[in-house]
Coordinates of C-alpha atoms and ligand atoms in Angstrom, one line a residue:
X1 CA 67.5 86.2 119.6
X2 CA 68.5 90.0 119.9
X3 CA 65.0 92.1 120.3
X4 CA 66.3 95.2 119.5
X5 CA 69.4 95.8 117.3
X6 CA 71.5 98.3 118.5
X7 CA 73.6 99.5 114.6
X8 CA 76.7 97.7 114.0
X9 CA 79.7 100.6 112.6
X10 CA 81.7 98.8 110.1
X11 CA 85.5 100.2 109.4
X12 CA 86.8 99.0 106.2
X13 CA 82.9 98.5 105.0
X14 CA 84.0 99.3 101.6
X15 CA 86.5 97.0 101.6
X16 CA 86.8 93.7 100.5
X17 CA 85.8 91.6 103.7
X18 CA 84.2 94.9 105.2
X19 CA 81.6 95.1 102.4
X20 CA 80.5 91.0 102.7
X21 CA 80.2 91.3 106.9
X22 CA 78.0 94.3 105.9
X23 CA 76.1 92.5 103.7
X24 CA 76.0 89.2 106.5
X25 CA 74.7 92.1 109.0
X26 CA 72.1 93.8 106.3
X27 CA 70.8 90.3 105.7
X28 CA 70.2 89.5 109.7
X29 CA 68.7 92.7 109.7
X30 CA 71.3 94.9 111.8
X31 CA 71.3 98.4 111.2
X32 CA 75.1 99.5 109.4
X33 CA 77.1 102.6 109.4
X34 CA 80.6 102.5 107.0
X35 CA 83.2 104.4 108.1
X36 CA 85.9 103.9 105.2
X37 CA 88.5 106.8 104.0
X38 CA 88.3 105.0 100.4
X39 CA 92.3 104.5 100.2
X40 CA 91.7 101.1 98.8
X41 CA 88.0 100.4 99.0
X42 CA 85.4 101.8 97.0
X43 CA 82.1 104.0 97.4
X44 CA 80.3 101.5 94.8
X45 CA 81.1 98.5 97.1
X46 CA 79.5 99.4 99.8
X47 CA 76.3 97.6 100.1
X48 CA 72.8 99.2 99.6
X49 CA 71.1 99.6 102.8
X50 CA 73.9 101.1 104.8
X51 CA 74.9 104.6 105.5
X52 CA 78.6 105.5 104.7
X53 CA 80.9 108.0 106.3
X54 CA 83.9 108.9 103.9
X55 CA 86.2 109.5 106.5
X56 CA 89.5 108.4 108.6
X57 CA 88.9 105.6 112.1
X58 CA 91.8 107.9 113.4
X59 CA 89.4 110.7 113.3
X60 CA 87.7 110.8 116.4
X61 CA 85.5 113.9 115.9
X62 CA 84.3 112.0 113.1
X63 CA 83.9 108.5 115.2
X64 CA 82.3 110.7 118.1
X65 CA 79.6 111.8 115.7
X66 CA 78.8 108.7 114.0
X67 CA 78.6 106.8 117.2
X68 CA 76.6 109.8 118.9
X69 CA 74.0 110.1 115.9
X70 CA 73.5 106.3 114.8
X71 CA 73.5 105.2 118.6
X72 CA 76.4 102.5 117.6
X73 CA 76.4 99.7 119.7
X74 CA 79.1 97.3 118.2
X75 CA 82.1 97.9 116.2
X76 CA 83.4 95.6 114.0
X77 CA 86.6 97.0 112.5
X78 CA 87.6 95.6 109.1
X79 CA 89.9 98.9 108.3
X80 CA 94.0 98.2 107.5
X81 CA 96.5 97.5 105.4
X82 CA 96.4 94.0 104.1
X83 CA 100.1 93.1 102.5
X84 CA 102.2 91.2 103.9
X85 CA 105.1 92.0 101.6
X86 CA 104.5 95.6 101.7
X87 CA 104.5 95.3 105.5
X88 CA 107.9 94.1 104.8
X89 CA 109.3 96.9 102.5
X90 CA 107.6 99.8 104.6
X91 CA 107.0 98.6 108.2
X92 CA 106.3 102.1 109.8
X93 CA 103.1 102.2 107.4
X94 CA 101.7 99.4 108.5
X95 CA 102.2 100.6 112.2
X96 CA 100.4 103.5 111.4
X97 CA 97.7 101.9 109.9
X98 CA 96.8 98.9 111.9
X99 CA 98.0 99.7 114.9
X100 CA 97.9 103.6 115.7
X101 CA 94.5 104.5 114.4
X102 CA 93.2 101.0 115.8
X103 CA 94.2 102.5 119.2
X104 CA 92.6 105.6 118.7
X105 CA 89.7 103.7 117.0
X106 CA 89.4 101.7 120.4
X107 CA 89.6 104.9 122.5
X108 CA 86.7 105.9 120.4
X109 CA 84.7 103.1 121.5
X110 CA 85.8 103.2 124.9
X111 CA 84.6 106.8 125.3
X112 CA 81.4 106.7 122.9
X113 CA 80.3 103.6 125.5
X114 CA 79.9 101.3 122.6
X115 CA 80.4 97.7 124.6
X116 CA 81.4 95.2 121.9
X117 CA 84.4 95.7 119.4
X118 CA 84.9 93.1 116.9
X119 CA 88.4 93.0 115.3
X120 CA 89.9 91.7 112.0
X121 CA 93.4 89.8 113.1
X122 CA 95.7 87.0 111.4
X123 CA 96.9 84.1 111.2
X124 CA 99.9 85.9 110.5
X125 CA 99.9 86.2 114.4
X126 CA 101.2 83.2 114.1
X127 CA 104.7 83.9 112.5
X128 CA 106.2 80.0 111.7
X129 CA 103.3 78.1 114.0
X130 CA 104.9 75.8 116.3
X131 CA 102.7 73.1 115.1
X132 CA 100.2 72.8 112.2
X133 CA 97.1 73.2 112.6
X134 CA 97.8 76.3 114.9
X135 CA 95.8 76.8 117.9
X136 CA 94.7 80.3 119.5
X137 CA 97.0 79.3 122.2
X138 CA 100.0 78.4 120.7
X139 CA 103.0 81.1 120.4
X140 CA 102.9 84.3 118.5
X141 CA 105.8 85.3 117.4
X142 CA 105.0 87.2 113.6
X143 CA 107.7 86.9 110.7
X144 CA 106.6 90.7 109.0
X145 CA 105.1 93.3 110.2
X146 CA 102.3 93.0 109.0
X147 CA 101.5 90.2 111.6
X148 CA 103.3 91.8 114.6
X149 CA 100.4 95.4 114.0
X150 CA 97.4 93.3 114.4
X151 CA 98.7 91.0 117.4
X152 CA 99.5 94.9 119.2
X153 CA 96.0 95.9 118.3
X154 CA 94.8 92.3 119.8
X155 CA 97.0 93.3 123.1
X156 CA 95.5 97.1 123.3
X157 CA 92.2 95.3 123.0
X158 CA 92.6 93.4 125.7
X159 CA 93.7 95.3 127.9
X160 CA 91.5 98.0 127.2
X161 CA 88.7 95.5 127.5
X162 CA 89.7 94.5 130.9
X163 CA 90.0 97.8 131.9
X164 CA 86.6 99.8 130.9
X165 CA 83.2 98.0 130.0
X166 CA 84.0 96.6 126.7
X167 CA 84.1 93.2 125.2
X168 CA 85.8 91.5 122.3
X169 CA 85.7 89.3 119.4
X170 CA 89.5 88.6 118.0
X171 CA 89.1 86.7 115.0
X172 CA 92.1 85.4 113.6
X173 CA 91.4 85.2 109.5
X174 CA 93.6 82.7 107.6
X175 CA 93.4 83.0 103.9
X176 CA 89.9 84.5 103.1
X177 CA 89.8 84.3 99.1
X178 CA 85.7 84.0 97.2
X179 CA 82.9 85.9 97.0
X180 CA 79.0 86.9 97.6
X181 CA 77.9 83.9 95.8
X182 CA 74.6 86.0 95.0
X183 CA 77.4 87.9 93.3
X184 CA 76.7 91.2 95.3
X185 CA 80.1 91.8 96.1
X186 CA 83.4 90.5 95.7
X187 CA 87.5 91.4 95.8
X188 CA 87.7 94.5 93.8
X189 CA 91.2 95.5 94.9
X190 CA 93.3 96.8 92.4
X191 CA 96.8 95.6 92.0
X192 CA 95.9 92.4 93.9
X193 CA 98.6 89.9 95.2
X194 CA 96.3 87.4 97.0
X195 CA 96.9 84.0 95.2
X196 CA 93.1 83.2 94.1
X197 CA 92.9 86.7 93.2
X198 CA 95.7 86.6 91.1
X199 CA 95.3 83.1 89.4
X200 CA 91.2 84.3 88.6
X201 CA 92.8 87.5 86.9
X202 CA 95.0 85.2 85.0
X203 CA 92.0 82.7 83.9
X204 CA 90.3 85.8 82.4
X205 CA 93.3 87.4 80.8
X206 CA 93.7 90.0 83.1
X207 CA 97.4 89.0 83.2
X208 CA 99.6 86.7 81.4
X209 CA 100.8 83.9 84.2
X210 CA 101.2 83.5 87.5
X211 CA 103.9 83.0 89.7
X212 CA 105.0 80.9 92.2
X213 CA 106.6 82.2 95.1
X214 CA 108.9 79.6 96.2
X215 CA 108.9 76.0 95.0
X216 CA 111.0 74.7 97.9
X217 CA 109.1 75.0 100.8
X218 CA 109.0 71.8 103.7
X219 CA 105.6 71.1 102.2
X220 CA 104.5 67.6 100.2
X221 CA 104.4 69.6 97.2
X222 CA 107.4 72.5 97.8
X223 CA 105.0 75.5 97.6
X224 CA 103.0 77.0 100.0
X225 CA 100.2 75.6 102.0
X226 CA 97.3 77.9 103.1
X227 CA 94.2 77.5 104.8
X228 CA 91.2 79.2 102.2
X229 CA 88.4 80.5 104.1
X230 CA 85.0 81.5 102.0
X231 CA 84.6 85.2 102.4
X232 CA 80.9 84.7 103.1
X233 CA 81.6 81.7 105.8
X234 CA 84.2 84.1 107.4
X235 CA 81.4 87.5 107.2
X236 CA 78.8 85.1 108.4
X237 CA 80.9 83.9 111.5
X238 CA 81.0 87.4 112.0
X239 CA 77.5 88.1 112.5
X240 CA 77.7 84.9 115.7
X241 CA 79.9 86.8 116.9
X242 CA 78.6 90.2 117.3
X243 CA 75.4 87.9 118.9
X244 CA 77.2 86.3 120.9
X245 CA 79.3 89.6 122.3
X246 CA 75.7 91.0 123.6
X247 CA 74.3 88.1 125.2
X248 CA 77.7 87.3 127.1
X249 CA 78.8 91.0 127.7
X250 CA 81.4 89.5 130.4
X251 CA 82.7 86.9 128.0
X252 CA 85.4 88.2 125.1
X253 CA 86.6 85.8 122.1
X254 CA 89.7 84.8 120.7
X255 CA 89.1 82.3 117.8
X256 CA 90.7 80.9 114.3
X257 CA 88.9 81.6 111.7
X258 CA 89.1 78.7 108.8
X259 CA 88.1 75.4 107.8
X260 CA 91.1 73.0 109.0
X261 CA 92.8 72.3 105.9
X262 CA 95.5 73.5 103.9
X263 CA 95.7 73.6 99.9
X264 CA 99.2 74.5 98.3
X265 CA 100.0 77.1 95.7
X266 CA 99.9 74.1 93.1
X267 CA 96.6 72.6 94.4
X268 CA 94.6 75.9 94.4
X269 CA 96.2 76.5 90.5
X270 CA 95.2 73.4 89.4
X271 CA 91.5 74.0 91.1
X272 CA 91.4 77.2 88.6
X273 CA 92.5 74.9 85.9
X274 CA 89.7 72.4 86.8
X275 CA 87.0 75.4 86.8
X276 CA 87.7 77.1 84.0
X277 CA 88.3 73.8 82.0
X278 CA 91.5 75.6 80.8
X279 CA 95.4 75.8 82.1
X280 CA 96.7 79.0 83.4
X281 CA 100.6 79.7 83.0
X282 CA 102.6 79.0 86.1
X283 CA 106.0 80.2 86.6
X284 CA 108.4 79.2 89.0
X285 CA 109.8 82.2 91.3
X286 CA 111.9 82.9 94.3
X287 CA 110.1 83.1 97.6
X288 CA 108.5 86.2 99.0
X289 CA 110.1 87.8 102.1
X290 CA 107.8 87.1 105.2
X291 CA 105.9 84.2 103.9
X292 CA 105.6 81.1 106.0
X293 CA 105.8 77.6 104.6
X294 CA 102.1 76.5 105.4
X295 CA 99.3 78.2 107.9
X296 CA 96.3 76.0 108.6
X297 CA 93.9 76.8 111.4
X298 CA 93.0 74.8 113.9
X299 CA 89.5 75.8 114.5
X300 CA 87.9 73.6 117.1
X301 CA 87.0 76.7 118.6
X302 CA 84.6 78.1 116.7
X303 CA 82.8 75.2 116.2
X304 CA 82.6 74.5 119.6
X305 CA 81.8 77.9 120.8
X306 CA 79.6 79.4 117.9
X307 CA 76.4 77.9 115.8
X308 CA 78.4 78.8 113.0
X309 CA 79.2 76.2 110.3
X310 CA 81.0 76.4 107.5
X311 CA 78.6 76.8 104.1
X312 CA 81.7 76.6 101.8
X313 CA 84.2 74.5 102.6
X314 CA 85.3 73.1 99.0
X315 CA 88.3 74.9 96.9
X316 CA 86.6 74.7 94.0
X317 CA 83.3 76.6 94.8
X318 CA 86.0 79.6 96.4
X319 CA 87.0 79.5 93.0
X320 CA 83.8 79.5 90.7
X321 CA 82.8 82.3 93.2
X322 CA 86.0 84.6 93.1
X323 CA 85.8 83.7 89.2
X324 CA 81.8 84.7 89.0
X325 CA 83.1 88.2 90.2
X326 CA 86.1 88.6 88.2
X327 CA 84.1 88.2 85.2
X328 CA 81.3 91.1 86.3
X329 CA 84.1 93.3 86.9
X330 CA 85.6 92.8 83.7
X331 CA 82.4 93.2 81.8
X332 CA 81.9 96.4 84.1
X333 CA 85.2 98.0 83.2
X334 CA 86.8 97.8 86.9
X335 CA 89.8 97.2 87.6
Ligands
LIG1 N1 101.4 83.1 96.1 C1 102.0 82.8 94.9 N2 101.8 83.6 93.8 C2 101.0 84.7 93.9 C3 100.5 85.1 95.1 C4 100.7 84.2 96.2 O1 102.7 81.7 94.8 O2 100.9 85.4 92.9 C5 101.6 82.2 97.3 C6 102.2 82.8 98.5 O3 103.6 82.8 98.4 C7 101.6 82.0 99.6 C8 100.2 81.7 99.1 O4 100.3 81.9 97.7 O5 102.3 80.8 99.7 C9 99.2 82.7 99.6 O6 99.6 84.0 99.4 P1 98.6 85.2 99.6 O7 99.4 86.4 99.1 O8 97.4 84.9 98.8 O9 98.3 85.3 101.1 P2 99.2 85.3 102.4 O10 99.3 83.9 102.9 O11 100.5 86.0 102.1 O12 98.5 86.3 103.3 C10 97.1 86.2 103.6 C11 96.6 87.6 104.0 C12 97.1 88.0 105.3 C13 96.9 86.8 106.3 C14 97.5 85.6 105.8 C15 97.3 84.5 106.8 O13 97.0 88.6 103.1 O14 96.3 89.0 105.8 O15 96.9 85.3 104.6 O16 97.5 83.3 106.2 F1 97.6 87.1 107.4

């Protein structure tokens, strides 16, 4: 148990994974400060109970402050760009935005004092694993972009960790799709191209069909194979983390974040099917430039390292939770 807990400043917090970790951190009773510049989160999002600062990560007048007045002692940074295909069409974008302002983000940290930086990283680290499930050891070698600005950001953090007093939690996210099952928050993000996303949209109407990006994939079925990780599982892990970080200040962490398993495109379609009790319209469609065949997480450990266990490991409770939100979106008018 952590007596006194030191507040947690939260970049991305109005974000999608940003808002449940602050939520995770509210509920253990961790003091939160949002720093989000709102480019593709939202005010609203951000949960009741923390303090947000509208504002840029790269902005380290702004960072100074916040850690000065709030007396931050952890970061967890959530902030970044999130598409791997738009990674692909405009790589120096995503450079900028993982990678440059995570730098200055870390020199932040590093001069505020703040001793534990939690960062948001990827399977995408991964590029074409060498084997399936893919351990935190194997080779990184990213297809897109996308993967190669978050492994730099996992190299800066390192070495900046080895050189000043600083520790770190890498986690590396596979497909995190869901939401607050106490429906307080949930993937808002307009224009979304995350497969559950996209399939709940099409079970409510939201769009017409959904496509599948490649149909000929190595994989039992020919479409892709992903490893779906509850968006409250993966804030809660979170939370073990940041605990951890304090009472081990000379330890830092490295660790897959999923349940073990992969689902195809198919499989994860026909578990919106099953929920809804109605089919949605697939269409078959070439593949999308930087995607790997399958990513599934070998995550021994976690579960060896953390308390954390997974709450939600079943496809279709993802689903009836991403589903739960769509609908209160829709009935709010967002989106
Ligand atoms: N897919 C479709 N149709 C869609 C959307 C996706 O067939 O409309 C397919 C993709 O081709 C892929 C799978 O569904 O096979 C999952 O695609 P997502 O876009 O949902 O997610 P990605 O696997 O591309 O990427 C996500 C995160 C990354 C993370 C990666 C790690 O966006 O941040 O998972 O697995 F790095």
């Amino acid at each position: 148990m952590i007596e006194k807990k030191p507040a947690v400043l939260v970049t991305g917090g109005a974000g999608y994974i940003g808002s449940h970790a602050v939520l995770a951190l509210l509920d253990a009773g961790w003091p939160v400060v949002v720093i989000d510049n709102l480019s593709t989160g939202f005010a609203w999002a951000v949960p009741e109970g923390a303090t947000l600062a509208e504002g840029d990560i790269a902005d380290s007048a702004l960072v100074a402050s916040l850690i000065g007045e709030h007396g931050i002692g952890a970061i967890m940074h959530f902030a970044g760009s999130v598409v791997v295909p738009d990674s692909v069409a405009d790589p120096l974008r995503y450079y900028e935005n993982n990678t440059v302002k995570s730098r200055a983000l870390i020199a932040s940290a590093v001069k505020g004092g703040v001793r534990h930086f939690i960062f948001s990283s990827t399977a995408a680290t991964y590029g074409i694993p060498e084997k399936i499930p893919a351990a935190e050891e194997d080779r990184t070698e990213p297809i897109n972009p996308y993967g190669w600005s978050k492994l730099m950001t996992e190299r800066m953090l390192k070495d900046a960790a080895f050189a000043h007093p600083l520790n770190f939690g890498i986690l590396r996210y596979f497909n995190v799709a869901g939401a607050d099952p106490a429906g307080r928050s949930g993937q808002s993000t307009r224009g979304a191209t995350h497969l559950i996303k996209v399939a709940v949209e099409a079970a409510i109407g939201k769009r017409g069909h959904v496509d599948i990006f490649g149909t000929d994939f190595d994989t039992p079925d020919g479409t892709g194979v992903r490893d779906y990780i509850h968006v409250s599982d993966l804030a809660a892990a979170h939370v073990h983390v940041l605990e951890r970080l304090i009472e081990s200040p000379d330890e830092s962490l490295l660790m897959n974040c999923g349940y073990g398993h992969g689902f195809s495109v198919l499989e994860v379609l026909n578990a919106v099917d099953r929920v809804t009790n109605a089919p949605i319209e697939r269409r078959p469609a070439p593949r999308r430039a930087g995607d790997p065949p399958a990513l599934v997480a070998d995550n021994r450990r976690i579960l060896s390292t953390l308390d954390w266990r997974p709450q939600r490991d079943d496809l279709d409770t993802i689903v009836t939770d991403a589903l739960r939100w769509e609908r209160l979106l829709a009935e709010r008018g967002i989106g």
